[in-house]
Coordinates of C-alpha atoms and ligand atoms in Angstrom, one line a residue:
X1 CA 201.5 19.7 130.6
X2 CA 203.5 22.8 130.1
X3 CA 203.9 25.8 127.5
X4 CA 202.4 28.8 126.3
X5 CA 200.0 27.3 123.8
X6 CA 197.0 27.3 124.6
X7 CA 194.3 30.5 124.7
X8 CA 192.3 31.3 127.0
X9 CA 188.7 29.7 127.4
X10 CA 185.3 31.7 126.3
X11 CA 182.6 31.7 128.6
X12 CA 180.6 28.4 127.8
X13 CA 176.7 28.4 129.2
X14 CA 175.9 25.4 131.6
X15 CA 179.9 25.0 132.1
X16 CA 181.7 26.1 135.1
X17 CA 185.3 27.1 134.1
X18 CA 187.4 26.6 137.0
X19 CA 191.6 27.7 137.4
X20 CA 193.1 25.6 140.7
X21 CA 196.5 27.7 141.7
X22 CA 198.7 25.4 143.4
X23 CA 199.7 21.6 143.0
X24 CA 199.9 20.6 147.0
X25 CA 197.9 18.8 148.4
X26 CA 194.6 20.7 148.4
X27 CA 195.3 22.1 144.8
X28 CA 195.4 17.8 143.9
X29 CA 192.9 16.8 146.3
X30 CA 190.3 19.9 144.6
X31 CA 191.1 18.2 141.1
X32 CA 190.6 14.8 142.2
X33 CA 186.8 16.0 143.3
X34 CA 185.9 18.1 140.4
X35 CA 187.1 15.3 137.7
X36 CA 183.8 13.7 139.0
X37 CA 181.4 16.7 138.3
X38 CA 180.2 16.7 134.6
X39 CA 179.8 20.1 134.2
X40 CA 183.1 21.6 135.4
X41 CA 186.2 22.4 132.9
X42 CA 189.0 23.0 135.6
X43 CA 192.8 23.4 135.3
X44 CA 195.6 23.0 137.7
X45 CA 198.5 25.6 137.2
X46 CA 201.8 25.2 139.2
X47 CA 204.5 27.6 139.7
X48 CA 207.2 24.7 139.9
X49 CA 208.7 23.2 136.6
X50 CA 206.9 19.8 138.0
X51 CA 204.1 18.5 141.2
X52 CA 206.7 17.6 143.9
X53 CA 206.6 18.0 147.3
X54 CA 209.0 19.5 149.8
X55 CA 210.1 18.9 153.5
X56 CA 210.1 15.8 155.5
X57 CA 206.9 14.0 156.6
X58 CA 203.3 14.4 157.4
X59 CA 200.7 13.3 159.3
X60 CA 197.4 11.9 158.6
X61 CA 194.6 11.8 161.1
X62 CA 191.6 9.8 161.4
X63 CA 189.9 12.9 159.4
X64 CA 192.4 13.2 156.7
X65 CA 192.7 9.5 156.1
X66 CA 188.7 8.9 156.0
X67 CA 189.3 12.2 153.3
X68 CA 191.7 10.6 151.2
X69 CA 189.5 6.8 151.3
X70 CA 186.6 9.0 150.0
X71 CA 188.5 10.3 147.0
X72 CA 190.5 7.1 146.3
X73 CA 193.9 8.1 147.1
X74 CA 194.3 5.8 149.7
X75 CA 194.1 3.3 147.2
X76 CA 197.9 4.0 145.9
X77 CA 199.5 4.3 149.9
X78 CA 200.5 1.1 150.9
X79 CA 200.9 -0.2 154.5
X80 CA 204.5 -0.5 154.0
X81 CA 204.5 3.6 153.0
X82 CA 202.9 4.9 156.6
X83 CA 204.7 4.6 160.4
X84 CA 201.8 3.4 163.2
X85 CA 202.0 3.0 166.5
X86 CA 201.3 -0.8 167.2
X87 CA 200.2 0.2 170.5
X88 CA 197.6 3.0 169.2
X89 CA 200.1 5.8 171.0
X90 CA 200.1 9.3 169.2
X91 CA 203.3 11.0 170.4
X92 CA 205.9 11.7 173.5
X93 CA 206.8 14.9 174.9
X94 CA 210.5 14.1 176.2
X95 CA 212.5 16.5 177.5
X96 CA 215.2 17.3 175.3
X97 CA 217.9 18.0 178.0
X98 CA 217.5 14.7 180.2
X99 CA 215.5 12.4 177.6
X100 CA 212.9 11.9 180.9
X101 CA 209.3 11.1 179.2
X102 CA 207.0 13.5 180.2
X103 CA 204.0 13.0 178.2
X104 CA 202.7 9.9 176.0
X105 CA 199.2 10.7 174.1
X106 CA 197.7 7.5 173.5
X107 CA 194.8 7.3 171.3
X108 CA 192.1 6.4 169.5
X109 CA 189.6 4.0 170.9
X110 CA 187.1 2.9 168.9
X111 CA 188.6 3.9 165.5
X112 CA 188.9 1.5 163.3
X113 CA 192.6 0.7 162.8
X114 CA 192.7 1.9 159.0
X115 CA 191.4 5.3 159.9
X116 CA 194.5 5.6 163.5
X117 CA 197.0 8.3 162.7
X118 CA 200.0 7.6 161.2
X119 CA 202.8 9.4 159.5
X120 CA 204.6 9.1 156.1
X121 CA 206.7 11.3 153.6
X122 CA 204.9 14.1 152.6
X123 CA 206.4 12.7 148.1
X124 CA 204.3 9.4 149.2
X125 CA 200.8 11.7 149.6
X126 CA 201.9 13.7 146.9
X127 CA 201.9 10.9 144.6
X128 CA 198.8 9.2 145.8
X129 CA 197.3 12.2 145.3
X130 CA 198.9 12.9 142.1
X131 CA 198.2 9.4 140.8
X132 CA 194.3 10.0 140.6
X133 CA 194.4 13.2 139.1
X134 CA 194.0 13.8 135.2
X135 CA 197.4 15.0 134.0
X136 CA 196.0 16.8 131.0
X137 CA 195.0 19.4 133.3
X138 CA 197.4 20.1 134.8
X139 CA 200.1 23.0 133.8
X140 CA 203.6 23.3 135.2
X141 CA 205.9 25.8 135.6
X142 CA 202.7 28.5 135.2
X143 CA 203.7 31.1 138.4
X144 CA 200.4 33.0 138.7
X145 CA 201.2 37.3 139.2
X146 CA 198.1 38.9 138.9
X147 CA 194.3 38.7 138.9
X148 CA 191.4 40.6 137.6
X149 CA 187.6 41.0 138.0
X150 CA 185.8 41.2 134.9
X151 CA 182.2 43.2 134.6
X152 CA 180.4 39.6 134.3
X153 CA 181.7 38.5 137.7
X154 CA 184.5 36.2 136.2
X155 CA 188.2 36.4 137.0
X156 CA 191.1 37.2 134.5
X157 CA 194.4 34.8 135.7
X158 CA 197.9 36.0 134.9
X159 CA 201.0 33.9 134.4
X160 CA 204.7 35.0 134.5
X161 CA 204.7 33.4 131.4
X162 CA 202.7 36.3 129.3
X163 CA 199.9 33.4 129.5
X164 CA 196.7 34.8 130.4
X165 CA 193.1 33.3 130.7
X166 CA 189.2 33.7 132.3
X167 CA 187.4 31.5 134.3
X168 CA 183.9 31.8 136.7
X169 CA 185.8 29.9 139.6
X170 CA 189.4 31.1 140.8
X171 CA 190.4 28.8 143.7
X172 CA 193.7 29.8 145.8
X173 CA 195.8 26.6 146.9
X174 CA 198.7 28.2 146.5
X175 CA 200.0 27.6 149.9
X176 CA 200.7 29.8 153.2
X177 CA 201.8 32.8 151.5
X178 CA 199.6 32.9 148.9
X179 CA 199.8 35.1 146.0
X180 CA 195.8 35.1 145.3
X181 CA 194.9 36.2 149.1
X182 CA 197.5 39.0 149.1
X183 CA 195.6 40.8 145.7
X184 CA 192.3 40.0 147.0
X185 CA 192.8 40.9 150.6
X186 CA 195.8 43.8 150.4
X187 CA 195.4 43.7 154.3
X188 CA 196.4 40.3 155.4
X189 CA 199.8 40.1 155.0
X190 CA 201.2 37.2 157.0
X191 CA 204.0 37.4 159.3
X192 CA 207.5 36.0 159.8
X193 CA 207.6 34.7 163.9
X194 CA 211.0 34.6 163.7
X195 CA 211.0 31.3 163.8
X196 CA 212.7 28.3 160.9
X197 CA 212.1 25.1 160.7
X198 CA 214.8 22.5 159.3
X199 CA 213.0 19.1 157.9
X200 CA 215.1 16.1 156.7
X201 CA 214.3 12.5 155.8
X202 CA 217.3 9.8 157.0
X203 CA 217.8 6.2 156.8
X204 CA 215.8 4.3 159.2
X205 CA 218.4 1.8 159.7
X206 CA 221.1 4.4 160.5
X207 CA 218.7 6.0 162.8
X208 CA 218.0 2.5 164.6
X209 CA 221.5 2.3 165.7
X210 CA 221.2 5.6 168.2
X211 CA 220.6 4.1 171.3
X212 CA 217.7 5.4 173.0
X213 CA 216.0 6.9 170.5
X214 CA 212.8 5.7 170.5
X215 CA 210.8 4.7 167.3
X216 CA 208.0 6.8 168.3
X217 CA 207.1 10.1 167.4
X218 CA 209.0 12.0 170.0
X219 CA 209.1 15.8 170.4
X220 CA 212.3 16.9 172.4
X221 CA 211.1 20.1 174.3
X222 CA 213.4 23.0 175.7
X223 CA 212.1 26.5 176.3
X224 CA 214.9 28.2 175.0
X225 CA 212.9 28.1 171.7
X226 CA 214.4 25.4 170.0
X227 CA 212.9 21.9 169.5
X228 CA 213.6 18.4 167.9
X229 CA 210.6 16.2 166.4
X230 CA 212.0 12.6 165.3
X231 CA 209.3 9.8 163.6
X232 CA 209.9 6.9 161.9
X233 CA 208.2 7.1 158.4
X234 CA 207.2 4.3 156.3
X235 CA 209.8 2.0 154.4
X236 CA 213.2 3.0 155.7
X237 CA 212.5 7.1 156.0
X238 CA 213.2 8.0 159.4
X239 CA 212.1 12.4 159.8
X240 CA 213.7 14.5 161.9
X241 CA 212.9 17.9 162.0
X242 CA 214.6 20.7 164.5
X243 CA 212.6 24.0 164.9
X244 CA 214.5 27.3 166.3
X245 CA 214.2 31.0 167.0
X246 CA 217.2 32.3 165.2
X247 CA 218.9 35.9 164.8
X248 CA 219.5 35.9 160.9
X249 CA 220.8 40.1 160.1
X250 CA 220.3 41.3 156.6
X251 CA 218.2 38.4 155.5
X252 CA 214.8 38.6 154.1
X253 CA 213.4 35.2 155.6
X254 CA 211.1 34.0 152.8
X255 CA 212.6 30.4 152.1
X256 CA 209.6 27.7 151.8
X257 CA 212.2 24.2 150.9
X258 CA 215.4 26.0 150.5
X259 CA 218.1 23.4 150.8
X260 CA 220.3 24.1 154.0
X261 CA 223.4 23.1 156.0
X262 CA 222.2 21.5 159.1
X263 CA 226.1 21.8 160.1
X264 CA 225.2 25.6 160.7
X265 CA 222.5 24.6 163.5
X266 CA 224.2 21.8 165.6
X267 CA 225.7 24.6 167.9
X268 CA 222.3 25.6 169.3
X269 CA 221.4 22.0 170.4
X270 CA 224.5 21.7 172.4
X271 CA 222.0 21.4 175.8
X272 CA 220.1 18.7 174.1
X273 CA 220.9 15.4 175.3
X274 CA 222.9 12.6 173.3
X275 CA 220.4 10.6 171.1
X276 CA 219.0 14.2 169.6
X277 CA 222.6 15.4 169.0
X278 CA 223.2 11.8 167.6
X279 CA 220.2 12.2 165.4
X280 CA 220.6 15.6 164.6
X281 CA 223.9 15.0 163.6
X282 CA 223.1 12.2 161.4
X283 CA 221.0 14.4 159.4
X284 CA 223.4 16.8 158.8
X285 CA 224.7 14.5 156.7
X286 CA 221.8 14.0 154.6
X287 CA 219.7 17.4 152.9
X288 CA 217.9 19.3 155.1
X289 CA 215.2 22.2 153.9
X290 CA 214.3 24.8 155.4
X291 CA 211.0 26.8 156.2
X292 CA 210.3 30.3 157.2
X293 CA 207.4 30.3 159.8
X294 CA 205.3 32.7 158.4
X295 CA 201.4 33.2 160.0
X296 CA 198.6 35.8 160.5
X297 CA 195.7 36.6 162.2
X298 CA 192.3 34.3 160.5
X299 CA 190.8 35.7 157.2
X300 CA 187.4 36.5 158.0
X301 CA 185.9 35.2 154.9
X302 CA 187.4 32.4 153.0
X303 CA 185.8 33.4 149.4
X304 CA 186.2 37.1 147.7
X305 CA 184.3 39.1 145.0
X306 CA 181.8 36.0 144.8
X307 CA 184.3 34.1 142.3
X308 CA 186.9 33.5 144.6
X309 CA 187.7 30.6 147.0
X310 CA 190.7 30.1 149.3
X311 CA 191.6 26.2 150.2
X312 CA 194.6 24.5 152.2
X313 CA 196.8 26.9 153.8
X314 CA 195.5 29.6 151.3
X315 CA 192.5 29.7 153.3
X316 CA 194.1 29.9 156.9
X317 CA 197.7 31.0 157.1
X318 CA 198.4 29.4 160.5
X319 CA 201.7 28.0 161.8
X320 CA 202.2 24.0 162.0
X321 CA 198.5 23.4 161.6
X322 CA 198.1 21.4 164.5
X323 CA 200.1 18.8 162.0
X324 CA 196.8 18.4 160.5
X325 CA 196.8 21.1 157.4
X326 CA 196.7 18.4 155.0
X327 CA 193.2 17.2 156.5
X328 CA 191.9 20.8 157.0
X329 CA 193.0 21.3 152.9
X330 CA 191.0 18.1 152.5
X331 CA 188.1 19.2 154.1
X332 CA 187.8 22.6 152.0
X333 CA 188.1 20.7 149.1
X334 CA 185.5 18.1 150.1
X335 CA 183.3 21.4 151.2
X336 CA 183.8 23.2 147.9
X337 CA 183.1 20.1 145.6
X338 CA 179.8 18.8 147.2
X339 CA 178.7 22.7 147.5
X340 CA 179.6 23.3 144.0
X341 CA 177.3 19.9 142.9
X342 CA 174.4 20.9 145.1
X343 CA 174.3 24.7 143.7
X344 CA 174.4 22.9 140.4
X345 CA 171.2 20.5 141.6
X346 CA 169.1 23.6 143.2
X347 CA 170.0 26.1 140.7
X348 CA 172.2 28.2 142.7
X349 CA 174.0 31.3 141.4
X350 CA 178.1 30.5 142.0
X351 CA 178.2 33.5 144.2
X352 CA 175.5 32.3 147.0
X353 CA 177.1 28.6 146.2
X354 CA 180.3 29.9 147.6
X355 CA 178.8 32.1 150.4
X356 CA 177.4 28.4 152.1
X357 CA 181.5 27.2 151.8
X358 CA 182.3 30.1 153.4
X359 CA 179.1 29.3 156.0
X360 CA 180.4 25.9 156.5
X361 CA 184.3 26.5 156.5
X362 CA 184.9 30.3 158.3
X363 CA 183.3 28.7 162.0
X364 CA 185.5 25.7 161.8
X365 CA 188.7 28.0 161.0
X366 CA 187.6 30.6 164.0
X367 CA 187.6 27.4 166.5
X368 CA 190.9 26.8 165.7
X369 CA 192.3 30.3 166.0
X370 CA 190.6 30.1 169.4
X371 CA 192.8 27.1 170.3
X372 CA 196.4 28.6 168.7
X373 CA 195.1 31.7 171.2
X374 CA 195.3 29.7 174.1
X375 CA 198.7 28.1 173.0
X376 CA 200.3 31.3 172.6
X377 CA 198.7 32.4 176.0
X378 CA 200.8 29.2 176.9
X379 CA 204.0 30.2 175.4
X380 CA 204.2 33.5 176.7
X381 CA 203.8 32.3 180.5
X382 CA 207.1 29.9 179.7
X383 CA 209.7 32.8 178.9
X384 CA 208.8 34.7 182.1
X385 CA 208.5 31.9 184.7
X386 CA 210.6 31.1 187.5
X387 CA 212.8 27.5 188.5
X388 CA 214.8 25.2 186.9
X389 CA 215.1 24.7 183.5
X390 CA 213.9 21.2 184.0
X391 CA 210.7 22.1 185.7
X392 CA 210.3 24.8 183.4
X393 CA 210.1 22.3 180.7
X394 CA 208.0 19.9 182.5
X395 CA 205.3 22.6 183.5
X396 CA 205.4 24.0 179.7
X397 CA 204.3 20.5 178.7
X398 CA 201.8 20.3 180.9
X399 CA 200.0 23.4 180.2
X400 CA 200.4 23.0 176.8
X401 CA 198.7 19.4 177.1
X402 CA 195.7 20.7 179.2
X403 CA 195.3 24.0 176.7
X404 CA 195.2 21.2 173.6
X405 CA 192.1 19.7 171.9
X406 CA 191.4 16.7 170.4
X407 CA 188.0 17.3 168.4
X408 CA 189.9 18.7 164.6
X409 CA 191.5 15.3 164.8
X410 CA 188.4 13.5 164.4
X411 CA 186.2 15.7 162.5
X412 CA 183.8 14.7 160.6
X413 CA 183.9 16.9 157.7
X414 CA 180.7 14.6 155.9
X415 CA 178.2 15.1 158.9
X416 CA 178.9 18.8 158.8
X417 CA 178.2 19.2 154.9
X418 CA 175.1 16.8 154.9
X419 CA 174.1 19.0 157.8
X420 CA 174.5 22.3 156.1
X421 CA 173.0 21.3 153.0
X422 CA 169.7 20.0 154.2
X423 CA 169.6 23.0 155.8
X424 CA 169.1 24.9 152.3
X425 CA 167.7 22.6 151.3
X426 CA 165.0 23.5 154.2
X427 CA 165.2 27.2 153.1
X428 CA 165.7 26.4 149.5
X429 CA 163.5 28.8 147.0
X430 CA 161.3 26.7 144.6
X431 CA 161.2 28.2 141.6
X432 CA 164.5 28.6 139.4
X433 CA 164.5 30.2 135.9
X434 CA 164.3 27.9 133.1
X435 CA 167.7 28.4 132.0
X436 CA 168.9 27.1 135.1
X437 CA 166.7 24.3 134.9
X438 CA 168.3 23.6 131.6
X439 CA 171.9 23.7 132.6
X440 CA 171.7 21.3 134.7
X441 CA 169.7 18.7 132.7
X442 CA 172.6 19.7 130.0
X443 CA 175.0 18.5 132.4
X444 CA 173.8 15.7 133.3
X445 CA 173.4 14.5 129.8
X446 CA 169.7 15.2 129.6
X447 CA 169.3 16.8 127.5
X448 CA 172.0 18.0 124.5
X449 CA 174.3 20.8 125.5
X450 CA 174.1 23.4 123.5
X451 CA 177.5 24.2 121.3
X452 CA 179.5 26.9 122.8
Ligands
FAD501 C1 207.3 22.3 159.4 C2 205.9 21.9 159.0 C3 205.4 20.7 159.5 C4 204.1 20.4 159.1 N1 203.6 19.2 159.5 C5 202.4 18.8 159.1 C6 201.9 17.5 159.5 O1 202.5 16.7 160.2 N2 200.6 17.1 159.0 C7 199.9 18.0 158.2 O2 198.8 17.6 157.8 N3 200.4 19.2 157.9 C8 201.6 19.6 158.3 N4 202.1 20.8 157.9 C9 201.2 21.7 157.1 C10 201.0 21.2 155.7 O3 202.3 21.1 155.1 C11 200.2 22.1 154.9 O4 199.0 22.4 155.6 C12 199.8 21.5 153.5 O5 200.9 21.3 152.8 C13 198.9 22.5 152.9 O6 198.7 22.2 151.5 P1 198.3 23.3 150.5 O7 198.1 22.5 149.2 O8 197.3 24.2 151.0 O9 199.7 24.1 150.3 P2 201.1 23.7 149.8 O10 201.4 22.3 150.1 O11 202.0 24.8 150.3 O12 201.0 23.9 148.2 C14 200.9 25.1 147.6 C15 201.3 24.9 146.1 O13 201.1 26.1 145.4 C16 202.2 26.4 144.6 N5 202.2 27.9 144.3 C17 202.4 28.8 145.3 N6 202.3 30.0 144.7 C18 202.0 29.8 143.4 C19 201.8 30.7 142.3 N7 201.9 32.0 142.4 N8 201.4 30.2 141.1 C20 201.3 28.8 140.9 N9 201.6 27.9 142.0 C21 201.9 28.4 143.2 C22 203.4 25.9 145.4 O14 204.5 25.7 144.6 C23 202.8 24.6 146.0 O15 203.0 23.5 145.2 C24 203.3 21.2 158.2 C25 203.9 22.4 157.7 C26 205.2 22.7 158.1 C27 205.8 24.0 157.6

């Protein structure tokens, strides 16, 4: 899995050489989908010394879960693994000085229940994921620092590590601030809001003996910046996670997992009322990470120098993802792989192959940005309105709740592929060269590939 010997591939004809960056979720969801195309050679390279995952838990929607049935990771999560709602309810909006409920999203009519949101630890994805991947490929403790274009329109990939190699297909899902879309767009450099979150798993049972904290997913709202999420996870993980806005002088804020002393934070929540100080006292006792809220304005394209393509958080450097980014990583990776096989199938050069991700996968990003604009819009009203604090909170909730949207939830990442690709196929040109022909005979066993 690791080490510095092996030597970089040659160029083989009818082969597509492709380097993943990044073993999250849409680095192991990409390599689960191109284990299934015969004529891809891909390898997974990982800055950590192994694939682990950091912070608390995640959520999967109806769009993430029908993702990970497709590829056959849902095989290896277990009902026991995942928190649902027995009453089909999404989340509460309490306010976190008086506990009052102000909001309770119910859901989901009409899905069936396998495909109903529900939340686990973000190690129990990791591992489904993980489980269905071939290891061989992938490479640990490989930190990617540099990249190259090469004359023939391949990429050059280089390692901390002095190891170097060449592939047709870079793809960067190497996370929010990633390393790839900083060399290949100088100009998007994403942003710290000033903002941290603090993520940590406790006992479920320890947590049940808080009284009046409700086994729901809650979200404890102030407007003084800070706020409490608390979920009950599968098995006996119980998440809470506290976000704040926090002065921090002569500190470069750059931590993505950093352990931290919750200890430091329980000061701030002093307004909050007694089951999140309860809570958030319990998981001071446990080990907290902390995250750097980091974000930028949307990459207008999502592929570079026609050998490049940015998945996951890579792709759209966003903050909290609508606690879908898993989904949206899943959908690029679901994009890229059925792209790549059509191109195959009609012939297509790489380049144009990844111009139709970028076709299918830039619209969906800008519709998004269009709903985080309205949020902020939101926000900023909040810190200059008059009243009580109380009806400050309740009238945040409320706008926030009318500005939100429902429809990334549910997409149907499928229907818009099928979609896009019947359109080429509609405008597809009908004669391909002969060697093209050939490639893809070669790789479907037709006829014998030729030695390289
Ligand atoms: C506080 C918080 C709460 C969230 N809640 C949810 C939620 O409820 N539901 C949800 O779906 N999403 C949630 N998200 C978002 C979700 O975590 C991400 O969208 C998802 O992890 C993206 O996966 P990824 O594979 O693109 O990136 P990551 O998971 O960040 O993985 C990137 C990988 O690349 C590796 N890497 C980075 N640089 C290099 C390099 N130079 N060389 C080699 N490897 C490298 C990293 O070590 C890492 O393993 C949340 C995020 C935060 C911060």
């Amino acid at each position: 899995m690791s080490g510095n010997d092996f030597k970089p591939r040659r160029k083989c004809e009818g082969r597509l050489q492709v380097a993943i960056i990044g073993g999250g979720p849409a680095g192991l969801g990409l390599a689960i989908e191109l284990a299934n195309l015969p004529f891809v050679d891909w390898d997974l390279y990982e800055k950590k010394p192994m694939i682990s995952e950091t912070g608390g838990g995640i959520s999967l929607q109806p769009t993430a879960l029908r993702l990970l049935e497709n590829n056959g990771a849902a095989e290896y999560i277990t009902p026991t693994d995942i928190y649902r709602s027995s009453e089909g309810k999404l989340e509460q909006r309490r306010n976190g000085r008086t506990g009052e409920l102000l909001m309770e999203e119910s859901c989901q009519e009409g899905i069936p229940l396998k495909y109903q949101s529900c939340r686990m630890a973000r190690s129990k994805l990791q591992t489904a994921l993980l489980t269905s991947v071939n290891r061989a490929h992938i490479h640990v403790s490989k930190r990617l620092v540099d990249i190259q274009h090469t004359e023939d329109n391949r990429v050059r990939i280089f390692f901390e590590d002095g190891f170097s190699d060449e592939v047709d297909l870079l793809v960067a899902a190497d996370g929010l601030r990633s390393i790839i879309r900083e060399k290949a767009f100088p100009d998007h450099v994403p942003e710290f809001n000033g903002q941290s979150a603090y993520r940590t798993i406790v006992s479920k049972a320890e947590a049940a003996k808080i009284k009046e904290l409700p086994f729901a997913q809650v979200f404890w709202e102030h407007i003084s910046g800070a706020w409490v999420m608390t979920c009950p996870l599968g098995d006996d993980d119980f998440e809470v996670t506290a976000r704040i806005r926090r002065t921090r002088e002569g500190e470069d804020p750059k931590s993505w997992g950093r352990p931290f002393d919750l200890n430091e934070l329980l000061k701030e929540y002093e307004d909050f009322c007694l089951p999140v100080r309860q809570i958030l006292q319990l998981a001071a006792k446990g080990q907290t990470q902390e995250f750097d809220m980091f974000s930028s304005r949307r990459l207008d394209s999502v592929i570079s120098h026609g050998c490049i393509a940015f998945i996951g958080d890579a792709a759209h450097p966003m903050l909290g993802n609508f606690g879908s980014g898993a989904a949206f990583a899943l959908q690029d990776v679901y994009t890229l792989a059925k792209v790549l096989e059509s191109s195959m199938q009609r012939s297509m050069a790489l380049s144009d192959a990844l111009i139709k991700f970028d076709s299918i996968r830039s619209p969906f990003y800008q519709r998004l940005y269009r709903v985080l604009n309205k949020f902020s819009e939101v926000k900023s009203v909040a810190q200059t309105e008059e009243g009580s604090i109380d009806e400050r909170i309740s009238r945040h909730v409320l706008r926030m709740s009318q500005a939100a949207e429902t429809w990334m939830i549910y997409y149907r990442i499928d229907e818009e592929v099928a979609q896009a690709l019947s359109e080429t196929d509609v405008n597809a040109v009908h004669t391909r060269p002969i060697s093209r022909v050939r490639q893809f005979l070669e790789a479907l066993g037709v006829l014998r590939r030729r030695p390289c």
